[in-house]
């Protein structure tokens, strides 16, 4: 059984005759202790506070039966690890990625535009940013104000908290949407069109960070922690 925040992705699963439904990772409508195994791939790094990232792992553990296991993947700050570049960096020169790299630059966007509310968790997160509480092992630069850097695709990360451009190809922009636009290269001027660019929040995990968050929960045991192609990964067991 699969679940996702995106209705469109869930609809694709339904078309392929898979069982899937829309839900929030912070509140999954499945009975506690009813799952033999759970998988969370590229989800937790989208939560903008340490409290929410911890709550997501706690919710994952809630679903597991005693002895059940969970696999978690999050994006790593270290895209070059043990002198090996990740697939993400290696594909930088691929022709299919050149359009994605257009005009993503180093623009800045206010954090306040990305947050859904002004909860105390968000306030605490902002305070951490302002105080520059970053893990020095990652080489991350402290954030001095309420603005997040916009990442340049297929390059190394220079901040743990950033926005990654998402170029919408072949879509139409609704009037109420407020997004940046980028000129998509084409064969002729007539074939070029403005493509909206959305920005998704990411928290890049440093080495040991995901494992430390998991170990803070007394209901699970970390079976394994490892690096895989630009991701930090853990396998948990429900106690």
Coordinates of N, CA and C in Angstrom, one line a residue, residues 24-26 43-58 74 111-112 114-129 133-134 146 148 160-163 200-205 209-210 213 216:
X24 N -0.8 12.8 4.7 CA 0.3 13.6 5.2 C 1.1 12.6 6.0
X25 N 2.4 12.7 5.8 CA 3.4 11.8 6.5 C 3.4 12.0 8.0
X26 N 2.9 13.2 8.5 CA 2.8 13.5 9.9 C 1.6 12.8 10.5
X43 N 11.3 11.9 1.4 CA 10.2 12.6 2.0 C 10.6 13.5 3.2
X44 N 11.3 12.9 4.1 CA 11.6 13.6 5.4 C 12.4 14.9 5.2
X45 N 13.2 14.9 4.1 CA 14.1 16.1 3.9 C 13.2 17.3 3.4
X46 N 11.9 17.1 3.2 CA 11.1 18.2 2.8 C 10.4 18.9 4.0
X47 N 10.6 18.4 5.2 CA 10.0 19.0 6.4 C 11.0 20.1 6.9
X48 N 10.5 21.3 7.2 CA 11.3 22.4 7.4 C 11.7 22.7 8.9
X49 N 11.3 21.8 9.8 CA 11.8 21.9 11.2 C 12.3 20.6 11.7
X50 N 13.2 20.7 12.6 CA 13.7 19.4 13.3 C 12.6 18.7 14.0
X51 N 11.6 19.4 14.5 CA 10.5 18.8 15.2 C 9.7 18.0 14.3
X52 N 9.4 18.5 13.1 CA 8.6 17.8 12.2 C 9.3 16.6 11.6
X53 N 10.6 16.7 11.4 CA 11.3 15.6 10.8 C 11.3 14.4 11.9
X54 N 11.5 14.8 13.1 CA 11.4 13.8 14.2 C 10.0 13.2 14.3
X55 N 9.0 14.0 14.2 CA 7.6 13.5 14.3 C 7.3 12.6 13.1
X56 N 7.9 12.8 11.9 CA 7.6 12.0 10.8 C 8.2 10.6 11.0
X57 N 9.4 10.5 11.6 CA 10.0 9.2 11.9 C 9.2 8.5 13.0
X58 N 8.7 9.3 14.0 CA 7.9 8.7 15.1 C 6.6 8.1 14.5
X74 N 17.1 10.0 2.8 CA 17.0 11.4 2.7 C 18.2 11.9 2.0
X111 N 11.9 33.0 3.2 CA 11.4 31.8 3.9 C 9.9 31.9 4.2
X112 N 9.5 33.0 4.5 CA 8.1 33.2 4.9 C 7.1 32.8 3.8
X114 N 7.5 30.3 1.9 CA 7.4 28.8 1.8 C 6.7 28.1 3.0
X115 N 6.5 28.9 4.1 CA 5.9 28.2 5.2 C 4.4 28.4 5.3
X116 N 3.7 27.3 5.6 CA 2.2 27.3 5.5 C 1.6 28.1 6.7
X117 N 2.3 28.2 7.8 CA 1.8 28.9 9.0 C 2.9 29.5 9.8
X118 N 2.5 30.1 10.9 CA 3.5 30.7 11.8 C 3.5 30.0 13.1
X119 N 3.6 28.7 13.1 CA 3.6 27.8 14.3 C 4.8 28.1 15.1
X120 N 4.8 27.6 16.3 CA 5.9 27.8 17.2 C 7.1 27.0 16.7
X121 N 6.8 25.9 16.0 CA 7.9 25.1 15.5 C 8.6 25.8 14.4
X122 N 7.9 26.5 13.5 CA 8.5 27.3 12.5 C 9.3 28.5 13.1
X123 N 8.8 29.1 14.2 CA 9.5 30.2 14.8 C 10.8 29.7 15.4
X124 N 10.8 28.5 16.0 CA 12.0 27.9 16.6 C 13.0 27.6 15.5
X125 N 12.5 27.1 14.4 CA 13.4 26.8 13.2 C 14.0 28.1 12.7
X126 N 13.3 29.2 12.6 CA 13.8 30.5 12.2 C 14.9 31.0 13.1
X127 N 14.6 30.8 14.4 CA 15.6 31.3 15.4 C 16.9 30.5 15.2
X128 N 16.8 29.2 14.9 CA 18.0 28.4 14.7 C 18.8 29.0 13.5
X129 N 18.0 29.3 12.5 CA 18.7 29.8 11.3 C 19.4 31.1 11.6
X133 N 22.9 28.1 13.8 CA 23.2 26.8 14.4 C 23.3 25.7 13.4
X134 N 24.4 25.7 12.7 CA 24.6 24.8 11.6 C 25.7 23.8 12.0
X146 N 16.1 36.0 6.9 CA 14.9 35.1 6.6 C 14.9 34.7 5.2
X148 N 16.3 32.1 2.1 CA 17.0 30.8 1.8 C 17.7 30.9 0.4
X160 N 22.5 23.7 4.4 CA 21.7 22.6 4.8 C 20.2 22.9 4.4
X161 N 19.8 24.1 4.5 CA 18.4 24.5 4.3 C 18.4 25.4 3.0
X162 N 17.7 24.9 2.0 CA 17.7 25.6 0.7 C 16.4 25.3 -0.1
X163 N 16.3 26.0 -1.2 CA 15.2 25.8 -2.1 C 15.8 25.2 -3.4
X200 N 11.1 24.1 -4.2 CA 10.8 23.2 -3.1 C 11.8 23.3 -2.0
X201 N 11.3 23.2 -0.8 CA 12.2 23.3 0.4 C 12.9 21.9 0.6
X202 N 14.2 22.0 0.9 CA 15.0 20.8 1.3 C 15.8 21.0 2.5
X203 N 15.9 20.1 3.4 CA 16.9 20.1 4.4 C 17.9 19.0 4.1
X204 N 19.2 19.4 3.9 CA 20.2 18.4 3.5 C 20.8 17.8 4.8
X205 N 20.8 16.5 4.9 CA 21.2 15.8 6.1 C 22.7 15.6 6.1
X209 N 23.5 12.6 11.0 CA 22.3 13.4 11.5 C 21.1 12.6 11.5
X210 N 20.8 11.8 10.4 CA 19.6 11.0 10.4 C 19.6 9.9 11.4
X213 N 18.9 11.3 14.9 CA 17.4 11.6 15.1 C 16.7 10.3 15.4
X216 N 17.2 9.0 18.9 CA 16.5 9.8 19.9 C 15.1 9.2 20.3

